PDB file of C-alpha atoms in Angstrom:
ATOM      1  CA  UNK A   1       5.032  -8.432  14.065  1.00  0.00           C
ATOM      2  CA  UNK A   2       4.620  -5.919  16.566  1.00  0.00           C
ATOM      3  CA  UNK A   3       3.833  -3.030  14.043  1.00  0.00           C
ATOM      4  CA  UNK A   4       1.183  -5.723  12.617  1.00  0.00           C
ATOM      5  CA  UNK A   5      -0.427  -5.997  15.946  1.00  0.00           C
ATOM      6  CA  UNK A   6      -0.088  -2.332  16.397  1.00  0.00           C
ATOM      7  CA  UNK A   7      -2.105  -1.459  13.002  1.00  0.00           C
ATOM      8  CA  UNK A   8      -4.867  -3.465  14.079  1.00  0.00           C
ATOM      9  CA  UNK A   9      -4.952  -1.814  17.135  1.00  0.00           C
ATOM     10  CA  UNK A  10      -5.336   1.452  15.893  1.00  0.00           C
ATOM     11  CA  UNK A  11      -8.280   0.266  13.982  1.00  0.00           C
ATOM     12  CA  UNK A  12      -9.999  -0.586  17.035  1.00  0.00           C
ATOM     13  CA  UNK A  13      -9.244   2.114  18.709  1.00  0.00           C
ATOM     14  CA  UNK A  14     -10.639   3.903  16.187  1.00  0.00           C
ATOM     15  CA  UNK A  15     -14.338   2.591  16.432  1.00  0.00           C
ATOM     16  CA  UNK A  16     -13.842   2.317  20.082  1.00  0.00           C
ATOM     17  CA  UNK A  17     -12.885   6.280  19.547  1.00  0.00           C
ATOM     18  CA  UNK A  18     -16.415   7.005  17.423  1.00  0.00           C
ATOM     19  CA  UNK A  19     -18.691   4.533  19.781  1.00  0.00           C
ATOM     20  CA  UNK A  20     -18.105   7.293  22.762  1.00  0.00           C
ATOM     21  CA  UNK A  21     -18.978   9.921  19.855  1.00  0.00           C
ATOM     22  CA  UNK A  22     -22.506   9.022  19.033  1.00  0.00           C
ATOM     23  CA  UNK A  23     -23.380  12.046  17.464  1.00  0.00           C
ATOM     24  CA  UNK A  24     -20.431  12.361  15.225  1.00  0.00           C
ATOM     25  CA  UNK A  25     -20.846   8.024  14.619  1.00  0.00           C
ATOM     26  CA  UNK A  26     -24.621   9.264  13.080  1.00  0.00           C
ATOM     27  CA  UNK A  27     -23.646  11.782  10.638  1.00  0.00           C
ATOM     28  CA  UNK A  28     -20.433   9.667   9.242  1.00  0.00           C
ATOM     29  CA  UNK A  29     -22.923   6.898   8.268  1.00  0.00           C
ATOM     30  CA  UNK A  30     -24.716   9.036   5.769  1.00  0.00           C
ATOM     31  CA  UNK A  31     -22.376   9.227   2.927  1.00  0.00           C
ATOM     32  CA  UNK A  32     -21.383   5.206   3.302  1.00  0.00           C
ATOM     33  CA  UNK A  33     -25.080   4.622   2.892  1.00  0.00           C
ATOM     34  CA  UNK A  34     -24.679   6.792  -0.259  1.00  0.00           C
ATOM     35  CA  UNK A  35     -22.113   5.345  -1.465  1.00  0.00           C
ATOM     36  CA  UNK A  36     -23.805   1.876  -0.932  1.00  0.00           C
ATOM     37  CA  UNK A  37     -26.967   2.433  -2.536  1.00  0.00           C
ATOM     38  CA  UNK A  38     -24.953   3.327  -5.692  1.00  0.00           C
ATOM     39  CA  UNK A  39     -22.627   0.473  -5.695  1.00  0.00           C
ATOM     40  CA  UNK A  40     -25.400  -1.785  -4.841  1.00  0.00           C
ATOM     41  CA  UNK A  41     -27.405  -0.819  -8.334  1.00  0.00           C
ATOM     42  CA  UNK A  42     -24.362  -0.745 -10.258  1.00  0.00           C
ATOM     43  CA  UNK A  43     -23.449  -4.667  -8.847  1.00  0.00           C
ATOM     44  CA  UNK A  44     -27.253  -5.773  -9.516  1.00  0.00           C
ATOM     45  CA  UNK A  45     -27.309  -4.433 -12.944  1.00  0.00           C
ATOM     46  CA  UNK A  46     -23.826  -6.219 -13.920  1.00  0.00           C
ATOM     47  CA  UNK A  47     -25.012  -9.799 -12.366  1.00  0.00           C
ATOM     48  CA  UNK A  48     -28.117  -8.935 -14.121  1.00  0.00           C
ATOM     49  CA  UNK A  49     -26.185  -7.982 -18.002  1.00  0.00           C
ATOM     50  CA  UNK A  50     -23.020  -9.550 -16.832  1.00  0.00           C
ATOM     51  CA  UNK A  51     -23.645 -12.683 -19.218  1.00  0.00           C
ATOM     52  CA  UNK A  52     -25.248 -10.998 -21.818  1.00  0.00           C
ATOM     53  CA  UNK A  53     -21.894  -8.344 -22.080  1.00  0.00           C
ATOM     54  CA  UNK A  54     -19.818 -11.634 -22.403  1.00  0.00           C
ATOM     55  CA  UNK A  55     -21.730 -13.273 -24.865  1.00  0.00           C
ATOM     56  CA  UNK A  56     -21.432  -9.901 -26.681  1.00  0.00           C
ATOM     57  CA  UNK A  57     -17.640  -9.801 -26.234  1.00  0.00           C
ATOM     58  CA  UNK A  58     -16.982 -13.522 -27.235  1.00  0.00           C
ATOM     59  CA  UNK A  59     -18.595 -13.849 -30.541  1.00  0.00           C
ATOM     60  CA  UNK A  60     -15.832 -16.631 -31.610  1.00  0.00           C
ATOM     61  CA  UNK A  61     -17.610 -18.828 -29.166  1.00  0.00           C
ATOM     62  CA  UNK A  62     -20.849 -18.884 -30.782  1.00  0.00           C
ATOM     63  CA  UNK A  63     -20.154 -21.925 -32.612  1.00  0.00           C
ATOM     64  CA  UNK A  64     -18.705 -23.918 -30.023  1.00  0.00           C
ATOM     65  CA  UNK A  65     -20.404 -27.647 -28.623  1.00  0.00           C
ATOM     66  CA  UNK A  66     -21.593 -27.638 -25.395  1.00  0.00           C
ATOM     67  CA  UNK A  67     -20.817 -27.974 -22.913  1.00  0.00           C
ATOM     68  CA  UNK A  68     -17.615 -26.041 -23.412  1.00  0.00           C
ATOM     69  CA  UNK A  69     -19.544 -22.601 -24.313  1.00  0.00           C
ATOM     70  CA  UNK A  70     -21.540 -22.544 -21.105  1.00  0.00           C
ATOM     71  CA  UNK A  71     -18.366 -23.479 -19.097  1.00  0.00           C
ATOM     72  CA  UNK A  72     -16.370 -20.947 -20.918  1.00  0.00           C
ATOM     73  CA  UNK A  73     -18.720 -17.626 -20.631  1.00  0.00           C
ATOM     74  CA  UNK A  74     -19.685 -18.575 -17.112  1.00  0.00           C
ATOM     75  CA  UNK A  75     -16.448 -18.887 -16.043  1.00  0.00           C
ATOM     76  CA  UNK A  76     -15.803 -15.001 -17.957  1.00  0.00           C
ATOM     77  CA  UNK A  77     -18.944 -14.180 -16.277  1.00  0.00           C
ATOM     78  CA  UNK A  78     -17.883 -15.504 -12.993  1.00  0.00           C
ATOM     79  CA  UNK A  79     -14.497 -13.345 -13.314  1.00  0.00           C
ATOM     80  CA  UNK A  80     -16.337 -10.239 -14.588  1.00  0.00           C
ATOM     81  CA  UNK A  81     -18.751 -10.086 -11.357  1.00  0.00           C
ATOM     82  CA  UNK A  82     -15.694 -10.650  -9.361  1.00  0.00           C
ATOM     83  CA  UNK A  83     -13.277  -8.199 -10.923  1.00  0.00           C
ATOM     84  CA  UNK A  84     -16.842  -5.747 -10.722  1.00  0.00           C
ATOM     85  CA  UNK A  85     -16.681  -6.648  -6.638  1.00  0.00           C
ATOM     86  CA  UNK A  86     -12.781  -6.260  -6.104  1.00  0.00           C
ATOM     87  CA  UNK A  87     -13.166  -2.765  -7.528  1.00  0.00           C
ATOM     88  CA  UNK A  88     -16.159  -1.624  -5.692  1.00  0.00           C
ATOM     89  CA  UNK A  89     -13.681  -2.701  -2.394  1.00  0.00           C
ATOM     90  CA  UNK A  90     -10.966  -0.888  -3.387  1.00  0.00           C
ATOM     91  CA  UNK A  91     -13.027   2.440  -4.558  1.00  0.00           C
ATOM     92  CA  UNK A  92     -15.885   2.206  -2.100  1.00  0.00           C
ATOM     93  CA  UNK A  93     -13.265   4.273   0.336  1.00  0.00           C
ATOM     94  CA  UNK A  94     -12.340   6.724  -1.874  1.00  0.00           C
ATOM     95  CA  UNK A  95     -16.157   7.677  -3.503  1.00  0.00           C
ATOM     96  CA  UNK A  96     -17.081   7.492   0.418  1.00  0.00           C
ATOM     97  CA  UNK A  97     -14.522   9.662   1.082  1.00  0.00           C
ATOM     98  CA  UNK A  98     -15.087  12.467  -1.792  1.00  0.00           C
ATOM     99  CA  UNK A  99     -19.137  11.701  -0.877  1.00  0.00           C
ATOM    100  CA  UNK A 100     -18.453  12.684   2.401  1.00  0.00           C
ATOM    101  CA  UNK A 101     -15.204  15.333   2.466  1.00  0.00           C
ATOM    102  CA  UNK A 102     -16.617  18.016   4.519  1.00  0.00           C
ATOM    103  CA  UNK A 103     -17.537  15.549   7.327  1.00  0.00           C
ATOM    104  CA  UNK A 104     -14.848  13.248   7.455  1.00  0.00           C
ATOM    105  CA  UNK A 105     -12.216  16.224   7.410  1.00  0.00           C
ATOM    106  CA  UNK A 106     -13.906  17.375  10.706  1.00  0.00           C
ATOM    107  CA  UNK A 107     -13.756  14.103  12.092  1.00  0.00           C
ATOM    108  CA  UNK A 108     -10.322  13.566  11.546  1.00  0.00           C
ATOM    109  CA  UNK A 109      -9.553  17.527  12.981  1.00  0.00           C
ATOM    110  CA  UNK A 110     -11.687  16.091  16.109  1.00  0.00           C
ATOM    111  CA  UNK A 111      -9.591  13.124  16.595  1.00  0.00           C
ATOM    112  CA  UNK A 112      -6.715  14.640  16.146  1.00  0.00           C
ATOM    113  CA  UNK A 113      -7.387  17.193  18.982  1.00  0.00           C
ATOM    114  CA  UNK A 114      -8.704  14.776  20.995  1.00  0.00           C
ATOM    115  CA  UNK A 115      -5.549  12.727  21.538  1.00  0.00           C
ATOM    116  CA  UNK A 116      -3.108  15.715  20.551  1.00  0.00           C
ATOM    117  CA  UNK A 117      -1.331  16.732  24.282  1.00  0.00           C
ATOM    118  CA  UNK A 118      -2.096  20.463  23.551  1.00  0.00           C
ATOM    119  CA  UNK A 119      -5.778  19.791  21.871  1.00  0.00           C
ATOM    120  CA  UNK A 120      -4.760  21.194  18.959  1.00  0.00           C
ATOM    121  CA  UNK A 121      -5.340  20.164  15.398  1.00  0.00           C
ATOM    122  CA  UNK A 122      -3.289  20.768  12.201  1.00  0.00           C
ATOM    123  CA  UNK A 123      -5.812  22.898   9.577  1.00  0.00           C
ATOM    124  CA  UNK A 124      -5.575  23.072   5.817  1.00  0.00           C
ATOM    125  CA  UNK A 125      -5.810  26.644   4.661  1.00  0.00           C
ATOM    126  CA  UNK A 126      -6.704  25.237   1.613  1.00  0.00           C
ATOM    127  CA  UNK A 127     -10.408  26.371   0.319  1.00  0.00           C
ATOM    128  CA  UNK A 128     -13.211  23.411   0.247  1.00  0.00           C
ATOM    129  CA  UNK A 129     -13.478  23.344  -3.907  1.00  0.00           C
ATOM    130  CA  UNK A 130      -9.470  23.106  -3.532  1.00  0.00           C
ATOM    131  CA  UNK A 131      -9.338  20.339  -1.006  1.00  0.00           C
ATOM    132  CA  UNK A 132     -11.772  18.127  -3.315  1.00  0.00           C
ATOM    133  CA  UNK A 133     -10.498  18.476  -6.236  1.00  0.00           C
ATOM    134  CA  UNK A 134      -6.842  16.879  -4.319  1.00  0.00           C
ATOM    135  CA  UNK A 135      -8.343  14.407  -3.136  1.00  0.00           C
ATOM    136  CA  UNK A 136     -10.081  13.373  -6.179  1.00  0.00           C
ATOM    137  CA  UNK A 137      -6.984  13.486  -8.286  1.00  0.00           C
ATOM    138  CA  UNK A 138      -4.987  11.597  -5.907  1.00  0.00           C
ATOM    139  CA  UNK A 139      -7.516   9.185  -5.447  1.00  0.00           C
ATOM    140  CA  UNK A 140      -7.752   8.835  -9.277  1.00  0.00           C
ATOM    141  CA  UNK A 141      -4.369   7.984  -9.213  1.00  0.00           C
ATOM    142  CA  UNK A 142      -4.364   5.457  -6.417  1.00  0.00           C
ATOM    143  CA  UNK A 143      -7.283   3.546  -7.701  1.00  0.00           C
ATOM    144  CA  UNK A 144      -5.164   3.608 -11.036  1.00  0.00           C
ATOM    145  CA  UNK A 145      -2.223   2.036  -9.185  1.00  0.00           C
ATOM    146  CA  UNK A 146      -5.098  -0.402  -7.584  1.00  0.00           C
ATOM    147  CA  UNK A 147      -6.426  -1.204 -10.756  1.00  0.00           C
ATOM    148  CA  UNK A 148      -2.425  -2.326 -12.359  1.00  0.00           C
ATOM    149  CA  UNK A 149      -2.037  -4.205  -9.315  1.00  0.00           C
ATOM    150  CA  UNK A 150      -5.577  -5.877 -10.061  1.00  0.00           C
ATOM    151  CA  UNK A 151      -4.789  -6.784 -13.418  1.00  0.00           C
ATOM    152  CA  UNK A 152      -1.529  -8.642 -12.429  1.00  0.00           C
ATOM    153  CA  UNK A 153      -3.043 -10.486  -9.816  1.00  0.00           C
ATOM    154  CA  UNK A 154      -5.794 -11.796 -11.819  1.00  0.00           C
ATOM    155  CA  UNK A 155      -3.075 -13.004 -14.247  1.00  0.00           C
ATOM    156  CA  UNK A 156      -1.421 -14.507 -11.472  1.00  0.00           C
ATOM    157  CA  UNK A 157      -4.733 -16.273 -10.458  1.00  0.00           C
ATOM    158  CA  UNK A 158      -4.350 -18.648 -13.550  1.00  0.00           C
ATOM    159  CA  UNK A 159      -1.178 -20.536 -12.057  1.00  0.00           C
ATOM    160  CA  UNK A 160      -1.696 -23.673 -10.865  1.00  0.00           C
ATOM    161  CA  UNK A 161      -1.531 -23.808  -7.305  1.00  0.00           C
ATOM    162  CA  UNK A 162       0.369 -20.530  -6.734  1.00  0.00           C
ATOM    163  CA  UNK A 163      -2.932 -18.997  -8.457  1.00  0.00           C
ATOM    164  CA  UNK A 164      -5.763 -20.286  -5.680  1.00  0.00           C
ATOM    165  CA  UNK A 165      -3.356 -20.073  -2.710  1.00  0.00           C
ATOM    166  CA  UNK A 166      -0.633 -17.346  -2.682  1.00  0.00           C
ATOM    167  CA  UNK A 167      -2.423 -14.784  -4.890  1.00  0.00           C
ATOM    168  CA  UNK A 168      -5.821 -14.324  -2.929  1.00  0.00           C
ATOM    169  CA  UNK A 169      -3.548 -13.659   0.232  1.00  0.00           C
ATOM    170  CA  UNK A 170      -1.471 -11.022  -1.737  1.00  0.00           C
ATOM    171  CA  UNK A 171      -4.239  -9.575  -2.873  1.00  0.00           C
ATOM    172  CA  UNK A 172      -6.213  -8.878   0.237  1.00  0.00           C
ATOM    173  CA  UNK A 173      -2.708  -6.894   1.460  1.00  0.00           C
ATOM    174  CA  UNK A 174      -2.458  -5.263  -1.448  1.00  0.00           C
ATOM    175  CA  UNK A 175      -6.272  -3.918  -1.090  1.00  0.00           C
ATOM    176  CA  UNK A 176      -5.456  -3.108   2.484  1.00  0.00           C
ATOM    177  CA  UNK A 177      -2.612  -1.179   1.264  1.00  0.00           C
ATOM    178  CA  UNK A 178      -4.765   1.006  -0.713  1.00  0.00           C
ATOM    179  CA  UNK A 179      -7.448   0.797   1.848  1.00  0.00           C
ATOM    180  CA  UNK A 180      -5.208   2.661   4.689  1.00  0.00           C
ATOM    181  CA  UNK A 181      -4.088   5.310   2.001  1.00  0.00           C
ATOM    182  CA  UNK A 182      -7.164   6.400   1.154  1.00  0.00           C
ATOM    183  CA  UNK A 183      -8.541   6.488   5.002  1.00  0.00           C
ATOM    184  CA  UNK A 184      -4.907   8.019   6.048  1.00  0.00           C
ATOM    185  CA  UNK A 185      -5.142  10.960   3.182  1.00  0.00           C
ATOM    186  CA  UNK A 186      -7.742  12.628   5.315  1.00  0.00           C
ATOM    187  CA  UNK A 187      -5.183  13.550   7.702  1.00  0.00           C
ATOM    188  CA  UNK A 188      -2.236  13.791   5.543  1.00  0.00           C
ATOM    189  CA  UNK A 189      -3.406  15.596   2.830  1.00  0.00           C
ATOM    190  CA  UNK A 190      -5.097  18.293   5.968  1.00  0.00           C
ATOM    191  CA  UNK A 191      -1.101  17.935   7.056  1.00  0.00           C
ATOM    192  CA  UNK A 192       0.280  19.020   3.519  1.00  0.00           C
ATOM    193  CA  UNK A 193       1.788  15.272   2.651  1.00  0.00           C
ATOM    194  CA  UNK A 194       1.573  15.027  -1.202  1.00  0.00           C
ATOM    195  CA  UNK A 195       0.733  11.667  -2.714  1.00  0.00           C
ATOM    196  CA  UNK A 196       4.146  10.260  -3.379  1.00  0.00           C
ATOM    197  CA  UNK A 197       5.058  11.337  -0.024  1.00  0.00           C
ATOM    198  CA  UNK A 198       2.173   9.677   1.694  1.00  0.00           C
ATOM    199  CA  UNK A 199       3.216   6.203  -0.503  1.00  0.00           C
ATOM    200  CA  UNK A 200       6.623   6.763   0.879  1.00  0.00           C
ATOM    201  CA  UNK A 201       5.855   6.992   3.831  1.00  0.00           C
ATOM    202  CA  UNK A 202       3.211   3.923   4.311  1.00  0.00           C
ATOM    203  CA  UNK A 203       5.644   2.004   2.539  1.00  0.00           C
ATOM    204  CA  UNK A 204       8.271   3.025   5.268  1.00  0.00           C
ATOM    205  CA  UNK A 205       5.845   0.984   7.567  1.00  0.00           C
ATOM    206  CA  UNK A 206       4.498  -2.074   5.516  1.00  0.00           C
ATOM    207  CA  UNK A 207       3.197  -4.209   8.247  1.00  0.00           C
ATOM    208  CA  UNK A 208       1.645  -1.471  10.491  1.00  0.00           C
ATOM    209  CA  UNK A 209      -0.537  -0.440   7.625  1.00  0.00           C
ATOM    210  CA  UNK A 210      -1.096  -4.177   6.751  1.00  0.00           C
ATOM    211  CA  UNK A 211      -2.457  -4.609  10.259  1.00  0.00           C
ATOM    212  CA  UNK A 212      -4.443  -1.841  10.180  1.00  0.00           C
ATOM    213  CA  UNK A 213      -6.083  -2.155   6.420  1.00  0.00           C
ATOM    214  CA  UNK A 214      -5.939  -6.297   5.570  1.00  0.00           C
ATOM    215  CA  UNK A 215      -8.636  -7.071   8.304  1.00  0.00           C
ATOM    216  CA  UNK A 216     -10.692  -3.799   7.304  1.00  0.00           C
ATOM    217  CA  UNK A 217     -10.567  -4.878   4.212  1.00  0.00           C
ATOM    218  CA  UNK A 218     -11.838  -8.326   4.874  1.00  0.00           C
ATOM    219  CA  UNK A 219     -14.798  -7.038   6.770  1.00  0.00           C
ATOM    220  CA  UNK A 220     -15.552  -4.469   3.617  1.00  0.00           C
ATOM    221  CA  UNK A 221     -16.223  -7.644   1.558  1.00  0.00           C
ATOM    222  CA  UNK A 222     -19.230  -8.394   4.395  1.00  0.00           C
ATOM    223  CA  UNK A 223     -22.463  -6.590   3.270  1.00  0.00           C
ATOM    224  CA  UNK A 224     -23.060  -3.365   4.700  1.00  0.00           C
ATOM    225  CA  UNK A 225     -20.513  -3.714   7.474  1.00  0.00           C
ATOM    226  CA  UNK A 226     -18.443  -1.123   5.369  1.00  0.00           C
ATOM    227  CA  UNK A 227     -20.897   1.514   6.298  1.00  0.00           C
ATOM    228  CA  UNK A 228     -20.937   1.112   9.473  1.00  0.00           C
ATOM    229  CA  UNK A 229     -17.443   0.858   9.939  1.00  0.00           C
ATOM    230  CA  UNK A 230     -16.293   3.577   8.060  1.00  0.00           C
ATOM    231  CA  UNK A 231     -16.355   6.529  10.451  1.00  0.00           C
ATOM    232  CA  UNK A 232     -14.396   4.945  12.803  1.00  0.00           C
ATOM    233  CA  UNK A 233     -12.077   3.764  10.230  1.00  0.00           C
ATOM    234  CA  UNK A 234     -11.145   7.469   9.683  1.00  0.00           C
ATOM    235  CA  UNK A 235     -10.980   8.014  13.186  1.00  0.00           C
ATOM    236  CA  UNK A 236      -8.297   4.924  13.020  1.00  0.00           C
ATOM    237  CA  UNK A 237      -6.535   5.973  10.129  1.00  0.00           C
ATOM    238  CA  UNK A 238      -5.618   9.769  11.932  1.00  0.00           C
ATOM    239  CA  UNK A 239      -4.301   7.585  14.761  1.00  0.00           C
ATOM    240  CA  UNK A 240      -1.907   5.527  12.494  1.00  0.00           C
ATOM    241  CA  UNK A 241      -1.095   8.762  10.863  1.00  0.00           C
ATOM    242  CA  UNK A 242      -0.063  10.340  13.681  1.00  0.00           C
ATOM    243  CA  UNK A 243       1.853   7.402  14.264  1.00  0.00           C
ATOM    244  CA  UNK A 244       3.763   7.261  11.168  1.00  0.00           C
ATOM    245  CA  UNK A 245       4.299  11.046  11.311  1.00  0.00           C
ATOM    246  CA  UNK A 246       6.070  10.757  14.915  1.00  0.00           C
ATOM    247  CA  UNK A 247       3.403  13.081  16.655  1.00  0.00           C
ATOM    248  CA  UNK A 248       3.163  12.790  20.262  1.00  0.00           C
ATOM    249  CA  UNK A 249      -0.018  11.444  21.532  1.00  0.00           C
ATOM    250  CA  UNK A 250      -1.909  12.455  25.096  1.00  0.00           C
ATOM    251  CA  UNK A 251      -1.902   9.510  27.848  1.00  0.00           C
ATOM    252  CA  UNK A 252      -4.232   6.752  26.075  1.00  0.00           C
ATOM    253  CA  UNK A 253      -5.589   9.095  23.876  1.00  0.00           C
ATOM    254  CA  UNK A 254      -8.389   9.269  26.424  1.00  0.00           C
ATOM    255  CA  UNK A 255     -11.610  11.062  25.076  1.00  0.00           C
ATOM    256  CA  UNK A 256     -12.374  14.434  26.881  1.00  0.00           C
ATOM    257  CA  UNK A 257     -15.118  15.050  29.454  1.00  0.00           C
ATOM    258  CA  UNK A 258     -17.570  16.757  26.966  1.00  0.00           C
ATOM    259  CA  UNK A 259     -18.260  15.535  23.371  1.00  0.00           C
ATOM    260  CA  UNK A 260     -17.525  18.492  21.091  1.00  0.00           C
ATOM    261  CA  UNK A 261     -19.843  19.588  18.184  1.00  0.00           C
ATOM    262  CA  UNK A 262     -19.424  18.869  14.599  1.00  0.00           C
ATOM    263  CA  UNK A 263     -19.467  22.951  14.416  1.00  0.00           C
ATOM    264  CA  UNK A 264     -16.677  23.297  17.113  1.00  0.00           C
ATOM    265  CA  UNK A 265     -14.217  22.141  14.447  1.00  0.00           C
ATOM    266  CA  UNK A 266     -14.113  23.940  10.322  1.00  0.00           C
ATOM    267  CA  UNK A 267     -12.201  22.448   7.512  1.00  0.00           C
TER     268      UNK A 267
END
């Protein structure tokens, strides 16, 4: 319980850490909105053909009385829309991310000398075109993980009982699992950690990153509040990471007197 409360703690302390960073807080909401315009068309235009790509895909129904056809493709329609809205959660992070690499890596370099006792940052020597290309094959693979992990809970879902109760709570930890890897990455990946490392080591700490990434998640699902909350969700997620890593942290990870520039810190 007290690595639960911890992970949560480290979230706030991440958008406390980007509210006394206002210029930083500005430029970190540019790729969310991005992202969100995308996602936004892309969710319109499947509530909008959702029940005409079921009525496609269920041509054995055609011939059934009503009301049992209506009941049956709204209830596939109903599930398409919100398997379409579980995966924008879980991938809105990760396109964010890749939308906004150059940025966020900064970010996370700032935080991390910020709260480091000898305001230093670890550095990838890794080239730009190198770093994305990383993080978009990992976060391929994590969103294919995601996506398994989907499929079984939505079979789940049909159980009686277990399905309305248990399985919605699972699956909100299980997107802020995948939530707190992708935000964590940033500094990992800058630290060297390969994937199956990182997984190890998030897994070595279940219910730290289940603090941190359950009640982010949660708020995702709130319209637009995943924009806004995204910077300092980075910011958060190089806290936990230093965290999980063992790295010392200054006195209250107190911000320093000046705000430093974007510039003052290179990928």
């Amino acid at each position: 319980m007290r690595d639960l409360g911890a992970g949560f703690g480290y979230l706030l302390k991440g958008q406390r850490w980007m509210a006394r960073h206002g210029r930083q807080y500005g430029f970190g909401l540019l790729p969310g909105l991005l992202t969100l315009v995308l996602y936004a068309a892309a969710l319109v235009a499947l509530a909008v053909w959702g029940e005409g790509a079921v009525t496609w895909a269920t041509p054995f129904a055609d011939d059934w009385s009503s009301p049992w056809q209506g009941l049956f493709r709204g209830f596939l329609t109903a599930v398409l829309f919100a398997l379409g809205l579980l995966l924008a959660v879980l991938t809105f992070t990760a396109v964010t991310l890749l939308v906004g690499q150059p940025f966020y890596e900064n970010l996370s370099e700032l935080v991390d000398a910020d709260v480091s006792p000898d305001g230093t940052a670890p550095r990838s020597d890794l080239p730009l075109w190198r770093e994305l290309w990383i993080s978009a094959r990992d976060s391929s693979r994590v969103l294919v993980r995601a996506a398994l992990w989907g499929v079984l809970l939505f079979a789940l879902g049909f159980l009686p009982f277990v399905g309305q109760t248990a399985v919605p709570v699972l699956g909100f930890f299980v997107t802020g699992f995948f939530l707190t890897e992708e935000l964590a990455a940033v500094a990992l990946q800058r630290r060297g950690v390969e994937l199956r490392a990182r997984l190890a080591l998030l897994r070595s700490r279940k219910t730290l990153v289940w603090g941190f990434g359950t009640p982010l998640g949660l708020a995702f699902l709130v319209p637009f509040v995943a924009v806004f909350l995204m910077p300092g969700a980075v910011a958060g997620a190089t806290l936990l990471a230093r965290d999980l890593l063992g790295e010392e942290d200054a006195d209250d990870g107190s911000a320093p007197d000046g705000e430093p520039d974007m510039e003052d810190v290179t990928p």
